PDB file of C-alpha atoms in Angstrom:
ATOM      1  CA  ALA A   1      20.911  20.933   9.635  1.00  0.00           C
ATOM      2  CA  GLN A   2      22.313  21.442   6.144  1.00  0.00           C
ATOM      3  CA  LEU A   3      20.202  23.256   3.546  1.00  0.00           C
ATOM      4  CA  ASP A   4      21.551  23.942   0.079  1.00  0.00           C
ATOM      5  CA  ALA A   5      21.449  27.583  -0.946  1.00  0.00           C
ATOM      6  CA  THR A   6      19.103  26.758  -3.848  1.00  0.00           C
ATOM      7  CA  CYS A   7      16.340  25.363  -1.618  1.00  0.00           C
ATOM      8  CA  PHE A   8      12.994  27.060  -1.154  1.00  0.00           C
ATOM      9  CA  VAL A   9      11.663  26.933   2.412  1.00  0.00           C
ATOM     10  CA  GLY A  10       8.100  28.148   2.861  1.00  0.00           C
ATOM     11  CA  PRO A  11       6.394  29.502   5.981  1.00  0.00           C
ATOM     12  CA  LEU A  12       6.279  27.487   9.223  1.00  0.00           C
ATOM     13  CA  CYS A  13       8.608  24.745   8.015  1.00  0.00           C
ATOM     14  CA  VAL A  14      10.733  22.896  10.568  1.00  0.00           C
ATOM     15  CA  VAL A  15      14.068  21.274   9.709  1.00  0.00           C
ATOM     16  CA  GLU A  16      15.531  19.396  12.657  1.00  0.00           C
ATOM     17  CA  GLU A  17      19.076  18.699  13.805  1.00  0.00           C
ATOM     18  CA  GLY A  18      21.307  16.802  11.380  1.00  0.00           C
ATOM     19  CA  ALA A  19      18.840  16.873   8.479  1.00  0.00           C
ATOM     20  CA  VAL A  20      20.235  17.317   4.952  1.00  0.00           C
ATOM     21  CA  VAL A  21      18.191  19.129   2.309  1.00  0.00           C
ATOM     22  CA  GLU A  22      19.903  19.000  -1.083  1.00  0.00           C
ATOM     23  CA  SER A  23      19.870  21.371  -4.053  1.00  0.00           C
ATOM     24  CA  GLY A  24      16.652  22.563  -5.629  1.00  0.00           C
ATOM     25  CA  VAL A  25      14.368  21.119  -2.931  1.00  0.00           C
ATOM     26  CA  TYR A  26      11.005  22.856  -2.496  1.00  0.00           C
ATOM     27  CA  LEU A  27       9.360  22.870   0.950  1.00  0.00           C
ATOM     28  CA  GLN A  28       5.984  24.493   0.406  1.00  0.00           C
ATOM     29  CA  GLY A  29       4.753  25.332   3.884  1.00  0.00           C
ATOM     30  CA  ASN A  30       4.303  23.772   7.330  1.00  0.00           C
ATOM     31  CA  VAL A  31       6.604  20.913   6.279  1.00  0.00           C
ATOM     32  CA  PHE A  32       8.398  18.954   9.000  1.00  0.00           C
ATOM     33  CA  ILE A  33      11.795  17.333   8.384  1.00  0.00           C
ATOM     34  CA  GLY A  34      12.969  15.172  11.282  1.00  0.00           C
ATOM     35  CA  ARG A  35      16.411  14.636  12.757  1.00  0.00           C
ATOM     36  CA  PHE A  36      19.052  13.270  10.382  1.00  0.00           C
ATOM     37  CA  ALA A  37      16.536  12.889   7.568  1.00  0.00           C
ATOM     38  CA  LYS A  38      17.748  13.400   4.001  1.00  0.00           C
ATOM     39  CA  ILE A  39      15.816  15.057   1.177  1.00  0.00           C
ATOM     40  CA  GLY A  40      17.283  14.446  -2.295  1.00  0.00           C
ATOM     41  CA  THR A  41      17.846  17.006  -5.004  1.00  0.00           C
ATOM     42  CA  GLN A  42      14.867  18.606  -6.798  1.00  0.00           C
ATOM     43  CA  SER A  43      12.326  16.966  -4.490  1.00  0.00           C
ATOM     44  CA  ARG A  44       9.030  18.739  -3.766  1.00  0.00           C
ATOM     45  CA  LEU A  45       7.329  18.467  -0.377  1.00  0.00           C
ATOM     46  CA  LEU A  46       3.944  20.153  -0.346  1.00  0.00           C
ATOM     47  CA  THR A  47       1.862  21.547   2.502  1.00  0.00           C
ATOM     48  CA  ASN A  48       1.744  19.647   5.818  1.00  0.00           C
ATOM     49  CA  VAL A  49       4.106  16.876   4.740  1.00  0.00           C
ATOM     50  CA  CYS A  50       5.943  15.110   7.565  1.00  0.00           C
ATOM     51  CA  VAL A  51       9.230  13.241   7.062  1.00  0.00           C
ATOM     52  CA  GLN A  52      10.265  11.708  10.362  1.00  0.00           C
ATOM     53  CA  ASP A  53      13.701  11.090  11.864  1.00  0.00           C
ATOM     54  CA  PHE A  54      16.346   9.210   9.839  1.00  0.00           C
ATOM     55  CA  CYS A  55      14.137   8.766   6.767  1.00  0.00           C
ATOM     56  CA  GLU A  56      15.657   9.268   3.323  1.00  0.00           C
ATOM     57  CA  LEU A  57      14.206  10.607   0.078  1.00  0.00           C
ATOM     58  CA  GLY A  58      15.972  10.299  -3.270  1.00  0.00           C
ATOM     59  CA  ALA A  59      16.022  12.798  -6.110  1.00  0.00           C
ATOM     60  CA  GLU A  60      12.875  14.288  -7.683  1.00  0.00           C
ATOM     61  CA  VAL A  61      10.517  12.815  -5.113  1.00  0.00           C
ATOM     62  CA  ILE A  62       7.080  14.457  -4.847  1.00  0.00           C
ATOM     63  CA  LEU A  63       5.131  14.243  -1.601  1.00  0.00           C
ATOM     64  CA  GLN A  64       1.583  15.552  -1.901  1.00  0.00           C
ATOM     65  CA  PRO A  65      -0.117  17.484   0.938  1.00  0.00           C
ATOM     66  CA  GLY A  66      -0.533  15.723   4.251  1.00  0.00           C
ATOM     67  CA  CYS A  67       1.441  12.558   3.580  1.00  0.00           C
ATOM     68  CA  VAL A  68       3.512  11.101   6.417  1.00  0.00           C
ATOM     69  CA  ILE A  69       6.804   9.310   5.908  1.00  0.00           C
ATOM     70  CA  GLY A  70       8.227   7.403   8.858  1.00  0.00           C
ATOM     71  CA  SER A  71       5.287   7.099  11.225  1.00  0.00           C
ATOM     72  CA  ASP A  72       5.626   4.227  13.683  1.00  0.00           C
ATOM     73  CA  GLY A  73       4.768   0.786  12.387  1.00  0.00           C
ATOM     74  CA  PHE A  74       1.756  -0.873  14.012  1.00  0.00           C
ATOM     75  CA  GLY A  75       3.537  -3.147  16.437  1.00  0.00           C
ATOM     76  CA  PHE A  76       2.196  -4.347  19.798  1.00  0.00           C
ATOM     77  CA  GLU A  77       2.640  -7.316  22.103  1.00  0.00           C
ATOM     78  CA  THR A  78      -0.301  -8.401  24.245  1.00  0.00           C
ATOM     79  CA  GLU A  79       0.385  -9.424  27.836  1.00  0.00           C
ATOM     80  CA  ASP A  80      -2.118  -9.814  30.677  1.00  0.00           C
ATOM     81  CA  GLY A  81      -4.839  -8.292  28.537  1.00  0.00           C
ATOM     82  CA  PHE A  82      -2.884  -5.129  27.703  1.00  0.00           C
ATOM     83  CA  HIS A  83      -1.324  -4.112  24.372  1.00  0.00           C
ATOM     84  CA  HIS A  84       2.254  -2.951  24.856  1.00  0.00           C
ATOM     85  CA  LYS A  85       3.921  -0.876  22.165  1.00  0.00           C
ATOM     86  CA  VAL A  86       6.983  -2.388  20.482  1.00  0.00           C
ATOM     87  CA  PRO A  87       9.561   0.284  19.542  1.00  0.00           C
ATOM     88  CA  GLN A  88       9.900   0.865  15.812  1.00  0.00           C
ATOM     89  CA  VAL A  89      13.564   1.690  15.291  1.00  0.00           C
ATOM     90  CA  GLY A  90      13.967   1.319  11.519  1.00  0.00           C
ATOM     91  CA  ARG A  91      13.520   3.943   8.828  1.00  0.00           C
ATOM     92  CA  VAL A  92      11.892   4.625   5.445  1.00  0.00           C
ATOM     93  CA  VAL A  93      13.880   4.903   2.211  1.00  0.00           C
ATOM     94  CA  ILE A  94      12.153   6.364  -0.851  1.00  0.00           C
ATOM     95  CA  GLU A  95      14.157   6.110  -4.042  1.00  0.00           C
ATOM     96  CA  ASP A  96      14.310   8.528  -6.997  1.00  0.00           C
ATOM     97  CA  ARG A  97      11.264   9.867  -8.879  1.00  0.00           C
ATOM     98  CA  VAL A  98       8.679   8.425  -6.497  1.00  0.00           C
ATOM     99  CA  GLU A  99       5.410  10.300  -5.956  1.00  0.00           C
ATOM    100  CA  VAL A 100       3.270   9.780  -2.854  1.00  0.00           C
ATOM    101  CA  GLY A 101      -0.321  11.049  -2.832  1.00  0.00           C
ATOM    102  CA  ALA A 102      -2.153  13.212  -0.331  1.00  0.00           C
ATOM    103  CA  ASN A 103      -2.666  11.820   3.179  1.00  0.00           C
ATOM    104  CA  SER A 104      -0.855   8.576   2.424  1.00  0.00           C
ATOM    105  CA  THR A 105       1.303   7.030   5.134  1.00  0.00           C
ATOM    106  CA  ILE A 106       4.458   4.940   4.922  1.00  0.00           C
ATOM    107  CA  ASP A 107       5.495   3.427   8.252  1.00  0.00           C
ATOM    108  CA  ARG A 108       9.058   3.098   9.436  1.00  0.00           C
ATOM    109  CA  ALA A 109      10.386  -0.417   9.841  1.00  0.00           C
ATOM    110  CA  ARG A 110      10.480  -2.217  13.147  1.00  0.00           C
ATOM    111  CA  PHE A 111      14.096  -2.962  12.256  1.00  0.00           C
ATOM    112  CA  GLN A 112      16.062  -2.089   9.116  1.00  0.00           C
ATOM    113  CA  GLU A 113      13.913  -0.260   6.526  1.00  0.00           C
ATOM    114  CA  THR A 114      10.676   0.162   4.635  1.00  0.00           C
ATOM    115  CA  ARG A 115      11.617   0.857   0.989  1.00  0.00           C
ATOM    116  CA  ILE A 116       9.820   2.277  -2.042  1.00  0.00           C
ATOM    117  CA  GLY A 117      11.583   1.619  -5.370  1.00  0.00           C
ATOM    118  CA  SER A 118      12.411   4.256  -7.957  1.00  0.00           C
ATOM    119  CA  GLY A 119       9.687   5.450 -10.294  1.00  0.00           C
ATOM    120  CA  THR A 120       6.846   4.062  -8.193  1.00  0.00           C
ATOM    121  CA  LYS A 121       3.687   6.177  -7.948  1.00  0.00           C
ATOM    122  CA  ILE A 122       1.427   5.970  -4.902  1.00  0.00           C
ATOM    123  CA  ASP A 123      -2.032   7.528  -4.910  1.00  0.00           C
ATOM    124  CA  ASN A 124      -3.962   9.246  -2.099  1.00  0.00           C
ATOM    125  CA  LEU A 125      -4.936   7.566   1.186  1.00  0.00           C
ATOM    126  CA  VAL A 126      -2.621   4.575   0.837  1.00  0.00           C
ATOM    127  CA  GLN A 127      -1.213   2.749   3.867  1.00  0.00           C
ATOM    128  CA  VAL A 128       2.182   1.051   3.541  1.00  0.00           C
ATOM    129  CA  ALA A 129       3.055  -0.835   6.718  1.00  0.00           C
ATOM    130  CA  HIS A 130       6.396  -1.451   8.400  1.00  0.00           C
ATOM    131  CA  ASN A 131       9.142  -3.387   6.601  1.00  0.00           C
ATOM    132  CA  VAL A 132       7.247  -3.442   3.288  1.00  0.00           C
ATOM    133  CA  HIS A 133       9.419  -3.332   0.162  1.00  0.00           C
ATOM    134  CA  ILE A 134       7.837  -2.057  -3.057  1.00  0.00           C
ATOM    135  CA  GLY A 135       9.856  -2.476  -6.245  1.00  0.00           C
ATOM    136  CA  ASN A 136      10.535  -0.076  -9.096  1.00  0.00           C
ATOM    137  CA  ASN A 137       7.863   1.475 -11.318  1.00  0.00           C
ATOM    138  CA  CYS A 138       4.832   0.186  -9.428  1.00  0.00           C
ATOM    139  CA  LEU A 139       1.396   1.837  -9.419  1.00  0.00           C
ATOM    140  CA  VAL A 140      -0.532   1.780  -6.136  1.00  0.00           C
ATOM    141  CA  VAL A 141      -4.008   3.306  -6.449  1.00  0.00           C
ATOM    142  CA  ALA A 142      -6.081   5.071  -3.781  1.00  0.00           C
ATOM    143  CA  GLN A 143      -7.032   3.454  -0.457  1.00  0.00           C
ATOM    144  CA  VAL A 144      -4.771   0.436  -0.861  1.00  0.00           C
ATOM    145  CA  GLY A 145      -3.416  -1.189   2.297  1.00  0.00           C
ATOM    146  CA  ILE A 146      -0.230  -3.270   2.277  1.00  0.00           C
ATOM    147  CA  SER A 147       0.469  -5.180   5.481  1.00  0.00           C
ATOM    148  CA  GLY A 148       3.823  -5.527   7.177  1.00  0.00           C
ATOM    149  CA  SER A 149       6.880  -7.268   5.723  1.00  0.00           C
ATOM    150  CA  THR A 150       5.286  -7.902   2.324  1.00  0.00           C
ATOM    151  CA  VAL A 151       7.595  -7.665  -0.696  1.00  0.00           C
ATOM    152  CA  VAL A 152       6.101  -6.276  -3.911  1.00  0.00           C
ATOM    153  CA  GLY A 153       8.067  -6.817  -7.124  1.00  0.00           C
ATOM    154  CA  GLU A 154       8.649  -4.425 -10.017  1.00  0.00           C
ATOM    155  CA  ASN A 155       6.014  -3.008 -12.388  1.00  0.00           C
ATOM    156  CA  VAL A 156       3.174  -4.184 -10.164  1.00  0.00           C
ATOM    157  CA  THR A 157      -0.249  -2.510 -10.358  1.00  0.00           C
ATOM    158  CA  ILE A 158      -2.542  -2.561  -7.304  1.00  0.00           C
ATOM    159  CA  GLY A 159      -6.069  -1.234  -7.907  1.00  0.00           C
ATOM    160  CA  GLY A 160      -8.011   1.015  -5.549  1.00  0.00           C
ATOM    161  CA  GLN A 161      -9.139  -0.295  -2.153  1.00  0.00           C
ATOM    162  CA  ALA A 162      -7.239  -3.559  -2.569  1.00  0.00           C
ATOM    163  CA  GLY A 163      -5.770  -5.146   0.534  1.00  0.00           C
ATOM    164  CA  VAL A 164      -2.543  -7.159   0.625  1.00  0.00           C
ATOM    165  CA  GLY A 165      -1.824  -9.388   3.608  1.00  0.00           C
ATOM    166  CA  GLY A 166       1.408  -9.464   5.558  1.00  0.00           C
ATOM    167  CA  HIS A 167       4.620 -11.424   4.907  1.00  0.00           C
ATOM    168  CA  LEU A 168       3.637 -12.126   1.278  1.00  0.00           C
ATOM    169  CA  ARG A 169       5.641 -12.109  -1.954  1.00  0.00           C
ATOM    170  CA  ILE A 170       4.044 -10.384  -4.942  1.00  0.00           C
ATOM    171  CA  GLY A 171       5.957 -11.144  -8.149  1.00  0.00           C
ATOM    172  CA  ASP A 172       6.962  -8.756 -10.921  1.00  0.00           C
ATOM    173  CA  ARG A 173       4.279  -7.479 -13.326  1.00  0.00           C
ATOM    174  CA  VAL A 174       1.396  -8.667 -11.151  1.00  0.00           C
ATOM    175  CA  SER A 175      -1.932  -6.839 -11.573  1.00  0.00           C
ATOM    176  CA  ILE A 176      -4.345  -6.771  -8.621  1.00  0.00           C
ATOM    177  CA  ALA A 177      -7.814  -5.457  -9.460  1.00  0.00           C
ATOM    178  CA  GLY A 178      -9.574  -2.924  -7.246  1.00  0.00           C
ATOM    179  CA  GLN A 179     -11.166  -4.134  -3.975  1.00  0.00           C
ATOM    180  CA  SER A 180      -9.291  -7.439  -4.137  1.00  0.00           C
ATOM    181  CA  GLY A 181      -8.057  -9.177  -1.018  1.00  0.00           C
ATOM    182  CA  VAL A 182      -4.683 -10.885  -1.427  1.00  0.00           C
ATOM    183  CA  SER A 183      -3.868 -13.525   1.188  1.00  0.00           C
ATOM    184  CA  LYS A 184      -1.329 -15.686  -0.674  1.00  0.00           C
ATOM    185  CA  ASN A 185       1.877 -15.200  -2.647  1.00  0.00           C
ATOM    186  CA  LEU A 186       1.390 -14.285  -6.307  1.00  0.00           C
ATOM    187  CA  GLU A 187       3.715 -15.441  -9.069  1.00  0.00           C
ATOM    188  CA  ALA A 188       5.135 -13.038 -11.640  1.00  0.00           C
ATOM    189  CA  GLY A 189       2.699 -11.898 -14.308  1.00  0.00           C
ATOM    190  CA  THR A 190      -0.416 -12.999 -12.411  1.00  0.00           C
ATOM    191  CA  VAL A 191      -3.651 -11.027 -12.833  1.00  0.00           C
ATOM    192  CA  VAL A 192      -6.145 -11.409  -9.961  1.00  0.00           C
ATOM    193  CA  ARG A 193      -9.462 -10.076  -8.759  1.00  0.00           C
ATOM    194  CA  GLY A 194     -11.825 -10.629  -5.834  1.00  0.00           C
ATOM    195  CA  THR A 195     -11.645 -11.660  -2.185  1.00  0.00           C
ATOM    196  CA  PRO A 196      -9.928 -14.004  -1.795  1.00  0.00           C
ATOM    197  CA  ALA A 197      -8.018 -12.980  -4.913  1.00  0.00           C
ATOM    198  CA  LEU A 198      -8.550 -15.423  -7.779  1.00  0.00           C
ATOM    199  CA  PRO A 199      -7.248 -15.570 -11.355  1.00  0.00           C
ATOM    200  CA  PHE A 200      -8.979 -12.761 -13.221  1.00  0.00           C
ATOM    201  CA  VAL A 201     -10.644 -14.828 -15.966  1.00  0.00           C
ATOM    202  CA  PHE A 202     -11.883 -17.428 -13.454  1.00  0.00           C
ATOM    203  CA  PHE A 203     -13.334 -14.676 -11.260  1.00  0.00           C
ATOM    204  CA  GLN A 204     -15.134 -13.132 -14.243  1.00  0.00           C
ATOM    205  CA  ARG A 205     -16.757 -16.499 -14.930  1.00  0.00           C
ATOM    206  CA  LEU A 206     -17.893 -16.726 -11.315  1.00  0.00           C
ATOM    207  CA  VAL A 207     -19.467 -13.278 -11.555  1.00  0.00           C
ATOM    208  CA  ALA A 208     -21.329 -14.298 -14.715  1.00  0.00           C
ATOM    209  CA  LEU A 209     -22.619 -17.442 -12.980  1.00  0.00           C
ATOM    210  CA  GLN A 210     -23.686 -15.500  -9.890  1.00  0.00           C
ATOM    211  CA  LYS A 211     -25.967 -13.370 -12.044  1.00  0.00           C
ATOM    212  CA  ARG A 212     -27.710 -16.560 -13.194  1.00  0.00           C
ATOM    213  CA  LEU A 213     -28.209 -18.024  -9.709  1.00  0.00           C
ATOM    214  CA  PRO A 214     -31.888 -16.911  -9.421  1.00  0.00           C
ATOM    215  CA  GLU A 215     -32.606 -18.618 -12.747  1.00  0.00           C
ATOM    216  CA  PHE A 216     -30.759 -21.782 -11.654  1.00  0.00           C
ATOM    217  CA  PHE A 217     -32.673 -21.810  -8.364  1.00  0.00           C
ATOM    218  CA  LYS A 218     -36.039 -21.678 -10.167  1.00  0.00           C
ATOM    219  CA  ARG A 219     -34.999 -24.494 -12.496  1.00  0.00           C
ATOM    220  CA  LEU A 220     -33.788 -26.585  -9.557  1.00  0.00           C
ATOM    221  CA  LYS A 221     -37.072 -26.053  -7.728  1.00  0.00           C
ATOM    222  CA  LYS A 222     -39.033 -27.201 -10.790  1.00  0.00           C
ATOM    223  CA  LEU A 223     -36.831 -30.295 -11.095  1.00  0.00           C
ATOM    224  CA  GLU A 224     -37.423 -31.124  -7.435  1.00  0.00           C
ATOM    225  CA  GLN A 225     -41.188 -30.795  -7.935  1.00  0.00           C
ATOM    226  CA  ILE A 226     -41.055 -33.053 -10.999  1.00  0.00           C
ATOM    227  CA  SER A 227     -38.957 -35.562  -9.060  1.00  0.00           C
ATOM    228  CA  GLU A 228     -41.473 -35.605  -6.179  1.00  0.00           C
ATOM    229  CA  VAL A 229     -44.366 -36.223  -8.598  1.00  0.00           C
ATOM    230  CA  THR A 230     -42.445 -38.999 -10.316  1.00  0.00           C
ATOM    231  CA  GLU A 231     -41.654 -40.708  -7.003  1.00  0.00           C
ATOM    232  CA  LYS A 232     -45.334 -40.630  -5.966  1.00  0.00           C
ATOM    233  CA  THR A 233     -46.485 -42.149  -9.234  1.00  0.00           C
TER     234      THR A 233
END
């Protein structure tokens, strides 16, 4: 392993064979750096962070306590009623000035790489699946899940507890409101809310109408009663 002389390495840290830890890196305590991983200059890895084999962090990356970079992607093939694990042989690349919140996980790719673009900020308890690409300067709020092989553009905001399906394309400057479920591609600049995700203004109208459903039901019942009386007469 190669550690620059200006690094700080706290208690119980492990730096494996072939890893490179560049200048000014801060490893707080109980941090694990896997084989041939690279930690860029001035990055800060706080307590219980795990960066697995072959993963790469750029400069000034902040990993909050307990986050895991490079866990295996969720890949299985089912045969004869049994789920067989598919090896995940890719890596994770995190570009400069990214922050990843506490207990968030970013899975290594099945092949090639999972990538987080520069300046992106990821909140706590976020799951980023294998082969996902997130562009520059995105905001991903707590408890978001992004399924495998989805590509997220630049300057995208994903609200808390939103779910994004797999193999989708999310355009630049998209805003996804909290607790939304995205199952289709979204064009650049789109603002959506709800499950399934709908255009924001349209969804707001639906919510307003839902509140009036009891009133509409009463009116409909009265109309039916009037209609029955009219038919009898």
